[in-house]
Amino acid sequence: QKIVIKVAMGSDKAKSKAMKIAVAMEGVSSVSVGKDNDQLQVVGEGVDSVCLAKSLRKKFCFADIVSVQEVKPPKPEP
């Protein structure tokens, strides 16, 4: 699944901390920073989005879940 969370990351240090928190969660396979440096995109299998948002709120005081999408593998062509 792909989770997009809006987090107020003003500096590179804050961006690094947010990525470390996200990577520490169970089931995360990749983390990237989205547009305008205020969105964190987390991709993984079985990631608890609410728990991830709570962990980010402890450090940044503001973390809002923008979207949670199921990533489907491409269908093999016959």
mmCIF file with all atom_site columns, C-alpha atoms in Angstrom:
data_model
loop_
_atom_site.group_PDB
_atom_site.id
_atom_site.type_symbol
_atom_site.label_atom_id
_atom_site.label_alt_id
_atom_site.label_comp_id
_atom_site.label_asym_id
_atom_site.label_entity_id
_atom_site.label_seq_id
_atom_site.pdbx_PDB_ins_code
_atom_site.Cartn_x
_atom_site.Cartn_y
_atom_site.Cartn_z
_atom_site.occupancy
_atom_site.B_iso_or_equiv
_atom_site.pdbx_formal_charge
_atom_site.auth_seq_id
_atom_site.auth_comp_id
_atom_site.auth_asym_id
_atom_site.auth_atom_id
_atom_site.pdbx_PDB_model_num
ATOM 1  C CA . GLN A 1 1  ? 0.000  0.000   0.000   1.00 0.00 ? 1  GLN A CA 1
ATOM 2  C CA . LYS A 1 2  ? 1.029  3.591   -0.555  1.00 0.00 ? 2  LYS A CA 1
ATOM 3  C CA . ILE A 1 3  ? 0.481  6.112   2.234   1.00 0.00 ? 3  ILE A CA 1
ATOM 4  C CA . VAL A 1 4  ? 0.869  9.868   1.775   1.00 0.00 ? 4  VAL A CA 1
ATOM 5  C CA . ILE A 1 5  ? 1.202  11.920  4.972   1.00 0.00 ? 5  ILE A CA 1
ATOM 6  C CA . LYS A 1 6  ? 1.462  15.702  5.118   1.00 0.00 ? 6  LYS A CA 1
ATOM 7  C CA . VAL A 1 7  ? 4.136  16.744  7.626   1.00 0.00 ? 7  VAL A CA 1
ATOM 8  C CA . ALA A 1 8  ? 5.561  20.202  8.301   1.00 0.00 ? 8  ALA A CA 1
ATOM 9  C CA . MET A 1 9  ? 9.242  19.633  7.440   1.00 0.00 ? 9  MET A CA 1
ATOM 10 C CA . GLY A 1 10 ? 11.040 22.958  7.276   1.00 0.00 ? 10 GLY A CA 1
ATOM 11 C CA . SER A 1 11 ? 14.647 21.835  7.022   1.00 0.00 ? 11 SER A CA 1
ATOM 12 C CA . ASP A 1 12 ? 16.758 18.951  5.771   1.00 0.00 ? 12 ASP A CA 1
ATOM 13 C CA . LYS A 1 13 ? 17.303 17.830  9.362   1.00 0.00 ? 13 LYS A CA 1
ATOM 14 C CA . ALA A 1 14 ? 13.538 17.582  9.938   1.00 0.00 ? 14 ALA A CA 1
ATOM 15 C CA . LYS A 1 15 ? 13.151 15.716  6.646   1.00 0.00 ? 15 LYS A CA 1
ATOM 16 C CA . SER A 1 16 ? 15.808 13.241  7.748   1.00 0.00 ? 16 SER A CA 1
ATOM 17 C CA . LYS A 1 17 ? 14.095 12.685  11.123  1.00 0.00 ? 17 LYS A CA 1
ATOM 18 C CA . ALA A 1 18 ? 10.716 12.102  9.473   1.00 0.00 ? 18 ALA A CA 1
ATOM 19 C CA . MET A 1 19 ? 12.216 9.547   7.095   1.00 0.00 ? 19 MET A CA 1
ATOM 20 C CA . LYS A 1 20 ? 13.956 7.735   9.991   1.00 0.00 ? 20 LYS A CA 1
ATOM 21 C CA . ILE A 1 21 ? 10.664 7.501   11.894  1.00 0.00 ? 21 ILE A CA 1
ATOM 22 C CA . ALA A 1 22 ? 8.869  6.136   8.829   1.00 0.00 ? 22 ALA A CA 1
ATOM 23 C CA . VAL A 1 23 ? 11.563 3.562   8.016   1.00 0.00 ? 23 VAL A CA 1
ATOM 24 C CA . ALA A 1 24 ? 11.470 2.263   11.602  1.00 0.00 ? 24 ALA A CA 1
ATOM 25 C CA . MET A 1 25 ? 7.838  1.152   11.150  1.00 0.00 ? 25 MET A CA 1
ATOM 26 C CA . GLU A 1 26 ? 7.171  -2.515  10.454  1.00 0.00 ? 26 GLU A CA 1
ATOM 27 C CA . GLY A 1 27 ? 6.433  -3.408  6.838   1.00 0.00 ? 27 GLY A CA 1
ATOM 28 C CA . VAL A 1 28 ? 7.860  -0.269  5.185   1.00 0.00 ? 28 VAL A CA 1
ATOM 29 C CA . SER A 1 29 ? 9.779  -0.934  1.972   1.00 0.00 ? 29 SER A CA 1
ATOM 30 C CA . SER A 1 30 ? 10.466 2.622   0.742   1.00 0.00 ? 30 SER A CA 1
ATOM 31 C CA . VAL A 1 31 ? 10.077 6.234   1.865   1.00 0.00 ? 31 VAL A CA 1
ATOM 32 C CA . SER A 1 32 ? 10.284 9.373   -0.260  1.00 0.00 ? 32 SER A CA 1
ATOM 33 C CA . VAL A 1 33 ? 9.531  13.071  0.077   1.00 0.00 ? 33 VAL A CA 1
ATOM 34 C CA . GLY A 1 34 ? 6.742  14.354  -2.143  1.00 0.00 ? 34 GLY A CA 1
ATOM 35 C CA . LYS A 1 35 ? 6.088  17.708  -3.728  1.00 0.00 ? 35 LYS A CA 1
ATOM 36 C CA . ASP A 1 36 ? 6.839  20.948  -1.850  1.00 0.00 ? 36 ASP A CA 1
ATOM 37 C CA . ASN A 1 37 ? 8.833  19.010  0.792   1.00 0.00 ? 37 ASN A CA 1
ATOM 38 C CA . ASP A 1 38 ? 5.737  18.665  2.968   1.00 0.00 ? 38 ASP A CA 1
ATOM 39 C CA . GLN A 1 39 ? 4.501  15.209  1.968   1.00 0.00 ? 39 GLN A CA 1
ATOM 40 C CA . LEU A 1 40 ? 6.009  11.913  3.012   1.00 0.00 ? 40 LEU A CA 1
ATOM 41 C CA . GLN A 1 41 ? 5.240  8.962   0.719   1.00 0.00 ? 41 GLN A CA 1
ATOM 42 C CA . VAL A 1 42 ? 5.539  5.574   2.397   1.00 0.00 ? 42 VAL A CA 1
ATOM 43 C CA . VAL A 1 43 ? 5.270  2.319   0.447   1.00 0.00 ? 43 VAL A CA 1
ATOM 44 C CA . GLY A 1 44 ? 5.058  -1.031  2.168   1.00 0.00 ? 44 GLY A CA 1
ATOM 45 C CA . GLU A 1 45 ? 3.022  -4.094  2.971   1.00 0.00 ? 45 GLU A CA 1
ATOM 46 C CA . GLY A 1 46 ? 0.840  -4.115  6.094   1.00 0.00 ? 46 GLY A CA 1
ATOM 47 C CA . VAL A 1 47 ? 1.895  -0.670  7.334   1.00 0.00 ? 47 VAL A CA 1
ATOM 48 C CA . ASP A 1 48 ? -0.316 0.800   10.081  1.00 0.00 ? 48 ASP A CA 1
ATOM 49 C CA . SER A 1 49 ? -1.000 4.319   8.785   1.00 0.00 ? 49 SER A CA 1
ATOM 50 C CA . VAL A 1 50 ? -2.573 5.568   12.031  1.00 0.00 ? 50 VAL A CA 1
ATOM 51 C CA . CYS A 1 51 ? 0.386  4.392   14.122  1.00 0.00 ? 51 CYS A CA 1
ATOM 52 C CA . LEU A 1 52 ? 2.773  6.015   11.635  1.00 0.00 ? 52 LEU A CA 1
ATOM 53 C CA . ALA A 1 53 ? 0.896  9.321   11.844  1.00 0.00 ? 53 ALA A CA 1
ATOM 54 C CA . LYS A 1 54 ? 0.944  9.179   15.661  1.00 0.00 ? 54 LYS A CA 1
ATOM 55 C CA . SER A 1 55 ? 4.708  8.593   15.672  1.00 0.00 ? 55 SER A CA 1
ATOM 56 C CA . LEU A 1 56 ? 5.237  11.572  13.362  1.00 0.00 ? 56 LEU A CA 1
ATOM 57 C CA . ARG A 1 57 ? 2.943  13.769  15.494  1.00 0.00 ? 57 ARG A CA 1
ATOM 58 C CA . LYS A 1 58 ? 5.080  13.063  18.574  1.00 0.00 ? 58 LYS A CA 1
ATOM 59 C CA . LYS A 1 59 ? 8.068  14.636  16.827  1.00 0.00 ? 59 LYS A CA 1
ATOM 60 C CA . PHE A 1 60 ? 6.495  17.230  14.502  1.00 0.00 ? 60 PHE A CA 1
ATOM 61 C CA . CYS A 1 61 ? 3.164  18.108  16.219  1.00 0.00 ? 61 CYS A CA 1
ATOM 62 C CA . PHE A 1 62 ? 1.406  18.048  12.835  1.00 0.00 ? 62 PHE A CA 1
ATOM 63 C CA . ALA A 1 63 ? 0.956  15.010  10.624  1.00 0.00 ? 63 ALA A CA 1
ATOM 64 C CA . ASP A 1 64 ? -2.144 14.525  8.503   1.00 0.00 ? 64 ASP A CA 1
ATOM 65 C CA . ILE A 1 65 ? -2.936 11.413  6.453   1.00 0.00 ? 65 ILE A CA 1
ATOM 66 C CA . VAL A 1 66 ? -3.645 12.586  2.900   1.00 0.00 ? 66 VAL A CA 1
ATOM 67 C CA . SER A 1 67 ? -4.286 9.241   1.219   1.00 0.00 ? 67 SER A CA 1
ATOM 68 C CA . VAL A 1 68 ? -3.949 5.488   1.595   1.00 0.00 ? 68 VAL A CA 1
ATOM 69 C CA . GLN A 1 69 ? -3.933 3.506   -1.652  1.00 0.00 ? 69 GLN A CA 1
ATOM 70 C CA . GLU A 1 70 ? -3.553 -0.140  -2.474  1.00 0.00 ? 70 GLU A CA 1
ATOM 71 C CA . VAL A 1 71 ? -0.679 -0.662  -4.923  1.00 0.00 ? 71 VAL A CA 1
ATOM 72 C CA . LYS A 1 72 ? -1.524 -3.480  -7.304  1.00 0.00 ? 72 LYS A CA 1
ATOM 73 C CA . PRO A 1 73 ? 1.177  -5.275  -9.285  1.00 0.00 ? 73 PRO A CA 1
ATOM 74 C CA . PRO A 1 74 ? 0.785  -5.000  -13.062 1.00 0.00 ? 74 PRO A CA 1
ATOM 75 C CA . LYS A 1 75 ? -1.136 -7.831  -14.703 1.00 0.00 ? 75 LYS A CA 1
ATOM 76 C CA . PRO A 1 76 ? 0.963  -10.184 -16.842 1.00 0.00 ? 76 PRO A CA 1
ATOM 77 C CA . GLU A 1 77 ? -0.020 -9.989  -20.479 1.00 0.00 ? 77 GLU A CA 1
ATOM 78 C CA . PRO A 1 78 ? -1.120 -13.260 -22.112 1.00 0.00 ? 78 PRO A CA 1
#
